[in-house]
Coordinates of C-alpha atoms and ligand atoms in Angstrom, one line a residue:
X1 CA -2.1 4.8 7.7
X2 CA -1.6 1.3 9.0
X3 CA -0.3 -0.3 5.8
X4 CA 1.6 1.9 3.3
X5 CA 3.4 0.8 0.1
X6 CA 6.3 3.1 -0.3
X7 CA 9.3 3.2 -2.7
X8 CA 12.5 3.5 -0.7
X9 CA 15.7 1.8 0.3
X10 CA 14.7 -0.1 3.5
X11 CA 17.9 0.8 5.3
X12 CA 16.8 4.4 5.3
X13 CA 13.4 3.7 7.0
X14 CA 13.0 5.4 10.3
X15 CA 10.8 2.8 12.0
X16 CA 11.1 0.7 15.1
X17 CA 12.0 -2.4 13.1
X18 CA 13.0 -3.3 9.6
X19 CA 12.6 -6.9 8.3
X20 CA 15.5 -8.6 6.5
X21 CA 14.9 -11.2 3.7
X22 CA 17.6 -13.5 5.0
X23 CA 18.7 -17.1 4.3
X24 CA 18.6 -19.9 6.9
X25 CA 22.2 -19.3 8.0
X26 CA 21.4 -15.6 9.0
X27 CA 25.0 -14.9 8.1
X28 CA 24.4 -12.4 5.3
X29 CA 24.0 -12.6 1.6
X30 CA 23.1 -10.5 -1.5
X31 CA 20.0 -8.5 -2.2
X32 CA 18.4 -6.6 0.7
X33 CA 20.3 -8.8 3.1
X34 CA 23.6 -7.5 1.8
X35 CA 22.3 -3.9 1.9
X36 CA 21.2 -4.2 5.5
X37 CA 24.4 -5.8 6.7
X38 CA 26.5 -3.1 4.9
X39 CA 24.5 -0.3 6.4
X40 CA 24.3 -1.8 9.9
X41 CA 28.0 -2.6 10.2
X42 CA 29.8 -5.6 11.7
X43 CA 27.9 -5.6 15.0
X44 CA 24.9 -7.0 13.2
X45 CA 26.7 -10.0 11.8
X46 CA 28.3 -10.6 15.2
X47 CA 24.9 -10.8 16.8
X48 CA 23.5 -13.0 14.0
X49 CA 26.3 -15.5 14.6
X50 CA 24.8 -16.2 18.1
X51 CA 21.3 -17.1 16.7
X52 CA 22.0 -20.5 15.3
X53 CA 20.3 -19.9 12.0
X54 CA 16.5 -19.8 11.3
X55 CA 14.0 -22.0 9.5
X56 CA 12.1 -21.0 6.4
X57 CA 8.9 -19.2 7.4
X58 CA 10.3 -18.3 10.8
X59 CA 11.9 -15.1 12.1
X60 CA 14.5 -13.9 14.7
X61 CA 15.2 -10.5 16.0
X62 CA 18.5 -8.5 16.7
X63 CA 19.6 -5.0 17.4
X64 CA 20.2 -2.8 14.4
X65 CA 23.9 -1.6 14.6
X66 CA 24.3 1.7 12.7
X67 CA 20.8 1.6 11.1
X68 CA 18.2 4.3 12.1
X69 CA 15.8 1.7 13.4
X70 CA 15.9 -0.1 16.7
X71 CA 15.6 -3.8 15.6
X72 CA 16.2 -5.9 12.6
X73 CA 13.9 -8.9 12.2
X74 CA 15.5 -11.6 10.1
X75 CA 13.0 -13.9 8.3
X76 CA 13.7 -16.6 5.8
X77 CA 11.4 -16.7 2.8
X78 CA 10.7 -19.8 0.7
X79 CA 12.6 -20.4 -2.6
X80 CA 10.1 -20.4 -5.4
X81 CA 9.8 -23.9 -6.9
X82 CA 6.8 -23.5 -9.1
X83 CA 4.3 -22.7 -6.3
X84 CA 3.4 -26.3 -5.4
X85 CA 5.8 -26.7 -2.5
X86 CA 3.9 -24.7 0.2
X87 CA 5.6 -21.5 -0.9
X88 CA 2.5 -19.4 -0.2
X89 CA 2.0 -20.8 3.4
X90 CA 5.7 -20.3 4.2
X91 CA 5.7 -16.7 2.9
X92 CA 2.6 -15.9 4.8
X93 CA 4.3 -17.3 7.9
X94 CA 7.3 -15.0 7.4
X95 CA 5.0 -12.0 7.6
X96 CA 3.0 -13.3 10.5
X97 CA 5.9 -14.4 12.6
X98 CA 7.9 -11.2 11.9
X99 CA 4.9 -9.1 12.9
X100 CA 4.3 -11.1 16.1
X101 CA 8.0 -10.7 17.0
X102 CA 7.7 -6.9 16.4
X103 CA 4.6 -6.8 18.7
X104 CA 6.4 -8.7 21.4
X105 CA 9.1 -6.1 21.3
X106 CA 6.6 -3.2 21.5
X107 CA 7.3 -2.0 18.0
X108 CA 4.8 0.5 16.7
X109 CA 6.2 0.7 13.2
X110 CA 7.7 -2.0 10.9
X111 CA 9.0 -1.9 7.4
X112 CA 9.1 -5.0 5.1
X113 CA 10.8 -5.6 1.8
X114 CA 9.0 -7.9 -0.6
X115 CA 10.3 -11.1 0.8
X116 CA 11.4 -13.9 -1.6
X117 CA 10.7 -11.7 -4.6
X118 CA 14.4 -11.2 -5.6
X119 CA 17.0 -13.9 -5.5
X120 CA 14.5 -16.5 -4.2
X121 CA 12.4 -16.0 -7.4
X122 CA 8.9 -15.7 -6.0
X123 CA 6.8 -14.0 -8.8
X124 CA 6.5 -10.3 -7.7
X125 CA 2.8 -9.9 -8.3
X126 CA 2.0 -13.0 -6.1
X127 CA 4.6 -12.0 -3.5
X128 CA 2.9 -8.7 -3.2
X129 CA -0.5 -10.2 -2.9
X130 CA 0.7 -12.6 -0.1
X131 CA 2.4 -9.7 1.7
X132 CA -0.7 -7.4 1.5
X133 CA -3.0 -10.2 2.7
X134 CA -0.8 -11.4 5.6
X135 CA -0.2 -7.9 6.8
X136 CA -3.8 -6.8 6.5
X137 CA -5.0 -9.9 8.4
X138 CA -2.6 -9.0 11.2
X139 CA -3.7 -5.4 11.2
X140 CA -7.4 -6.4 11.6
X141 CA -6.3 -7.7 15.1
X142 CA -3.5 -5.3 16.1
X143 CA -2.5 -1.6 15.9
X144 CA 0.7 -1.0 14.0
X145 CA 2.1 1.1 11.2
X146 CA 3.4 -1.2 8.6
X147 CA 5.4 -0.2 5.5
X148 CA 5.9 -2.4 2.5
X149 CA 9.0 -1.1 0.9
X150 CA 9.3 -1.5 -2.8
X151 CA 12.9 -0.8 -3.9
X152 CA 12.4 -0.1 -7.6
X153 CA 9.1 0.8 -9.2
X154 CA 10.1 -1.1 -12.3
X155 CA 10.5 -4.2 -10.2
X156 CA 7.0 -3.8 -8.9
X157 CA 4.1 -5.4 -10.8
X158 CA 0.5 -6.0 -10.1
X159 CA -0.8 -8.9 -12.1
X160 CA -0.4 -8.0 -15.7
X161 CA -4.0 -8.9 -16.5
X162 CA -5.4 -6.6 -13.8
X163 CA -3.0 -3.9 -15.0
X164 CA -4.2 -4.2 -18.5
X165 CA -7.8 -4.4 -17.5
X166 CA -7.5 -1.1 -15.5
X167 CA -5.5 0.5 -18.2
X168 CA -8.3 -0.3 -20.7
X169 CA -10.9 1.0 -18.3
X170 CA -9.0 4.3 -17.9
X171 CA -8.6 4.6 -21.7
X172 CA -12.3 4.0 -22.2
X173 CA -13.4 6.5 -19.6
X174 CA -10.8 9.1 -20.3
X175 CA -12.0 9.0 -23.9
X176 CA -15.6 9.4 -22.8
X177 CA -14.7 12.4 -20.7
X178 CA -13.0 14.0 -23.7
X179 CA -15.7 13.7 -26.3
X180 CA -18.4 16.4 -26.4
X181 CA -21.1 13.9 -25.3
X182 CA -18.9 12.8 -22.5
X183 CA -18.1 16.4 -21.5
X184 CA -21.8 17.2 -21.2
X185 CA -22.5 14.1 -19.2
X186 CA -19.6 14.8 -17.0
X187 CA -20.3 18.5 -16.4
X188 CA -20.4 18.8 -12.6
X189 CA -23.4 20.4 -11.1
X190 CA -23.2 22.2 -7.9
X191 CA -25.6 22.9 -5.0
X192 CA -26.0 26.4 -3.4
X193 CA -23.1 25.6 -1.1
X194 CA -20.8 24.7 -3.9
X195 CA -20.8 21.0 -3.0
X196 CA -20.9 18.7 -6.0
X197 CA -24.4 17.4 -6.4
X198 CA -24.7 13.7 -7.0
X199 CA -27.2 12.3 -9.4
X200 CA -29.9 10.1 -8.1
X201 CA -31.3 7.1 -9.9
X202 CA -34.6 6.8 -8.0
X203 CA -37.1 8.9 -6.1
X204 CA -36.4 6.9 -3.0
X205 CA -32.7 7.7 -3.1
X206 CA -33.5 11.3 -3.7
X207 CA -35.8 11.3 -0.7
X208 CA -33.2 9.6 1.4
X209 CA -30.6 12.3 0.3
X210 CA -32.9 15.2 1.0
X211 CA -33.5 13.8 4.5
X212 CA -29.8 14.1 5.2
X213 CA -29.1 17.3 3.4
X214 CA -27.5 19.1 6.3
X215 CA -25.5 16.1 7.4
X216 CA -21.7 16.7 7.5
X217 CA -19.1 14.2 6.3
X218 CA -18.5 12.9 9.8
X219 CA -22.2 12.5 10.5
X220 CA -22.8 10.7 7.3
X221 CA -19.9 8.4 7.9
X222 CA -21.1 7.5 11.5
X223 CA -24.6 7.0 10.3
X224 CA -23.4 4.6 7.5
X225 CA -21.3 2.7 10.0
X226 CA -24.3 2.2 12.2
X227 CA -26.6 1.3 9.4
X228 CA -24.2 -1.4 8.4
X229 CA -23.9 -2.7 11.9
X230 CA -20.2 -2.3 11.8
X231 CA -17.9 -1.5 14.8
X232 CA -15.9 1.7 14.4
X233 CA -12.7 -0.3 14.6
X234 CA -13.8 -2.6 11.9
X235 CA -14.5 0.3 9.7
X236 CA -11.3 2.3 10.2
X237 CA -9.2 -0.8 9.9
X238 CA -10.9 -1.8 6.6
X239 CA -10.3 1.8 5.5
X240 CA -6.6 1.5 6.4
X241 CA -7.0 4.6 8.6
X242 CA -5.4 4.8 12.1
X243 CA -7.4 5.1 15.3
X244 CA -6.2 8.6 16.0
X245 CA -7.4 10.0 12.8
X246 CA -10.7 8.2 13.1
X247 CA -11.2 9.7 16.6
X248 CA -10.5 13.2 15.2
X249 CA -13.1 12.7 12.5
X250 CA -15.6 11.2 15.1
X251 CA -15.1 14.2 17.5
X252 CA -15.3 17.0 14.9
X253 CA -18.6 17.3 13.1
X254 CA -17.1 19.6 10.5
X255 CA -13.9 17.6 9.9
X256 CA -12.8 18.0 6.3
X257 CA -10.9 14.8 5.3
X258 CA -8.5 14.5 2.3
X259 CA -9.9 12.8 -0.8
X260 CA -8.0 9.6 -0.2
X261 CA -9.3 9.4 3.3
X262 CA -12.9 10.0 2.3
X263 CA -12.6 7.5 -0.6
X264 CA -11.0 5.0 1.8
X265 CA -14.2 5.1 4.0
X266 CA -16.4 4.6 1.0
X267 CA -14.4 1.5 0.2
X268 CA -14.6 0.3 3.8
X269 CA -18.3 0.8 3.9
X270 CA -18.6 -1.0 0.5
X271 CA -20.7 1.9 -0.9
X272 CA -22.2 1.9 -4.3
X273 CA -20.9 4.4 -6.8
X274 CA -23.8 6.7 -6.1
X275 CA -23.3 6.6 -2.4
X276 CA -19.5 7.1 -2.8
X277 CA -20.2 10.2 -4.8
X278 CA -22.5 11.4 -2.0
X279 CA -20.0 10.7 0.7
X280 CA -17.2 12.4 -1.2
X281 CA -19.5 15.3 -1.9
X282 CA -19.9 15.8 1.8
X283 CA -16.2 16.5 2.0
X284 CA -16.3 18.8 -1.1
X285 CA -15.0 16.2 -3.6
X286 CA -16.4 14.7 -6.8
X287 CA -15.5 11.6 -8.8
X288 CA -14.3 12.8 -12.1
X289 CA -13.4 11.0 -15.3
X290 CA -10.5 13.3 -15.9
X291 CA -8.6 11.8 -13.0
X292 CA -6.9 8.4 -13.1
X293 CA -7.2 8.2 -9.3
X294 CA -11.0 8.6 -9.6
X295 CA -11.4 6.2 -12.5
X296 CA -9.4 3.5 -10.6
X297 CA -11.7 3.9 -7.6
X298 CA -14.7 3.7 -9.9
X299 CA -13.2 0.6 -11.6
X300 CA -13.0 -1.3 -8.3
X301 CA -16.4 -0.3 -7.1
X302 CA -18.0 -1.3 -10.4
X303 CA -16.3 -4.7 -10.0
X304 CA -17.5 -5.1 -6.5
X305 CA -13.9 -5.3 -5.2
X306 CA -13.6 -3.5 -1.9
X307 CA -10.2 -4.8 -0.9
X308 CA -8.4 -1.6 0.0
X309 CA -5.0 -3.3 -0.3
X310 CA -5.6 -4.5 -3.8
X311 CA -6.9 -1.0 -4.7
X312 CA -3.8 0.5 -3.3
X313 CA -1.6 -1.9 -5.2
X314 CA -3.3 -0.7 -8.4
X315 CA -3.1 3.0 -7.4
X316 CA 0.6 2.5 -6.7
X317 CA 1.1 0.8 -10.1
X318 CA -0.5 3.7 -11.8
X319 CA 1.5 6.2 -9.7
X320 CA -1.5 7.7 -7.9
X321 CA -2.0 8.7 -4.3
X322 CA -3.0 5.7 -2.1
X323 CA -6.2 5.4 0.0
X324 CA -6.1 5.9 3.7
X325 CA -5.2 8.6 6.2
Ligands
AR6_401 N1 15.5 -1.9 0.2 C1 14.3 -2.5 -0.1 N2 14.1 -3.5 -0.9 C2 15.2 -4.1 -1.5 C3 16.5 -3.6 -1.3 C4 16.6 -2.4 -0.4 N3 17.8 -1.9 -0.1 N4 17.4 -4.3 -2.0 C5 16.7 -5.2 -2.6 N5 15.4 -5.1 -2.4 P1 16.2 -10.3 -2.2 P2 14.9 -12.9 -1.4 C6 14.2 -5.9 -2.8 O1 16.9 -11.0 -3.3 O2 14.3 -13.0 -2.8 C7 20.0 -13.0 -0.1 O3 21.2 -13.4 -0.6 C8 14.4 -6.6 -4.1 O4 14.2 -5.8 -5.2 O5 16.9 -9.4 -1.3 O6 14.0 -13.2 -0.2 C9 19.6 -13.7 1.2 O7 20.7 -13.9 2.0 C10 13.3 -7.7 -4.0 O8 12.1 -7.2 -4.5 O9 15.6 -11.4 -1.1 C11 19.0 -14.9 0.7 O10 20.0 -15.9 0.3 C12 13.2 -7.9 -2.5 O11 14.0 -6.9 -1.9 C13 18.2 -14.5 -0.5 O12 18.9 -13.3 -1.0 C14 13.8 -9.2 -2.0 O13 14.9 -9.6 -2.7 C15 16.8 -14.1 -0.2 O14 16.2 -13.8 -1.4

């Protein structure tokens, strides 16, 4: 999965490069900077001394001392001063220049902390949004495995309005699924093959479904990609799926994806709820209102928001599996 949000201590990440949220002297400090220098040992500071500092929004690369990665990329995030001093542009630039530096050094995997969101005071929800946007823009152009490492789940927030809105949506739909009426409405129906049978709103969509009754998940996926005039790469990147997994699905008519993979393609293809149910059904899954994961997916589709990184932020906040491979 090209962008993954994980909870970990960044010094433990086994990737080609980790990124340090440094200050302009590059001579160490508190927060993640302190953790990285402590874990790397004195060789890192010795190499940093030769770099002559670094400007805000820029990045420099060194070896990694005793860390399990090969490189440390030091970037200097902006100090938050109310958001009107070009903070967003500078923070975006930190991610972009760090990723470019990683690519120049043939790194295939990179881990970032949430730059500027600690001592530098950038509001965490906004810092996360900038990070996800900047990384996903880069991943539309390049192949790389990128991790966004969140140290402490409590320190992690999606915007509180979005959180409350989703929480409310979950409450409403959970309640619906647990009343008798809701239960009847939600009772899954199955076809002969045991595949959940989606409901069709119109005769046309039923005809359309019958025409593709023998279609497998991978065939349906490839057909939808064609119908939308998308390139394969555009689709798997939007789905946050790596090329290898996509090739496997493409080459195996009967490939059975996991639910997060199947749902990720539904989001990449911007399918309606009905079409999403149909695609998931091809992989043997249903969208149920007894599952938070499913309700969150439904929430975003209903709101016409197909940004997989935003959806993953919300899934992460509600402690659910993330979309992708
Ligand atoms: N692994 C992953 N994330 C971490 C770790 C860790 N081990 N430790 C902290 N974080 P900060 P900044 C998170 O303050 O805001 C230093 O003194 C932390 O929870 O490290 O860019 C530098 O020298 C937060 O979400 O960096 C600069 O002077 C995020 O990392 C200044 O701090 C960034 O917090 C830079 O401030």
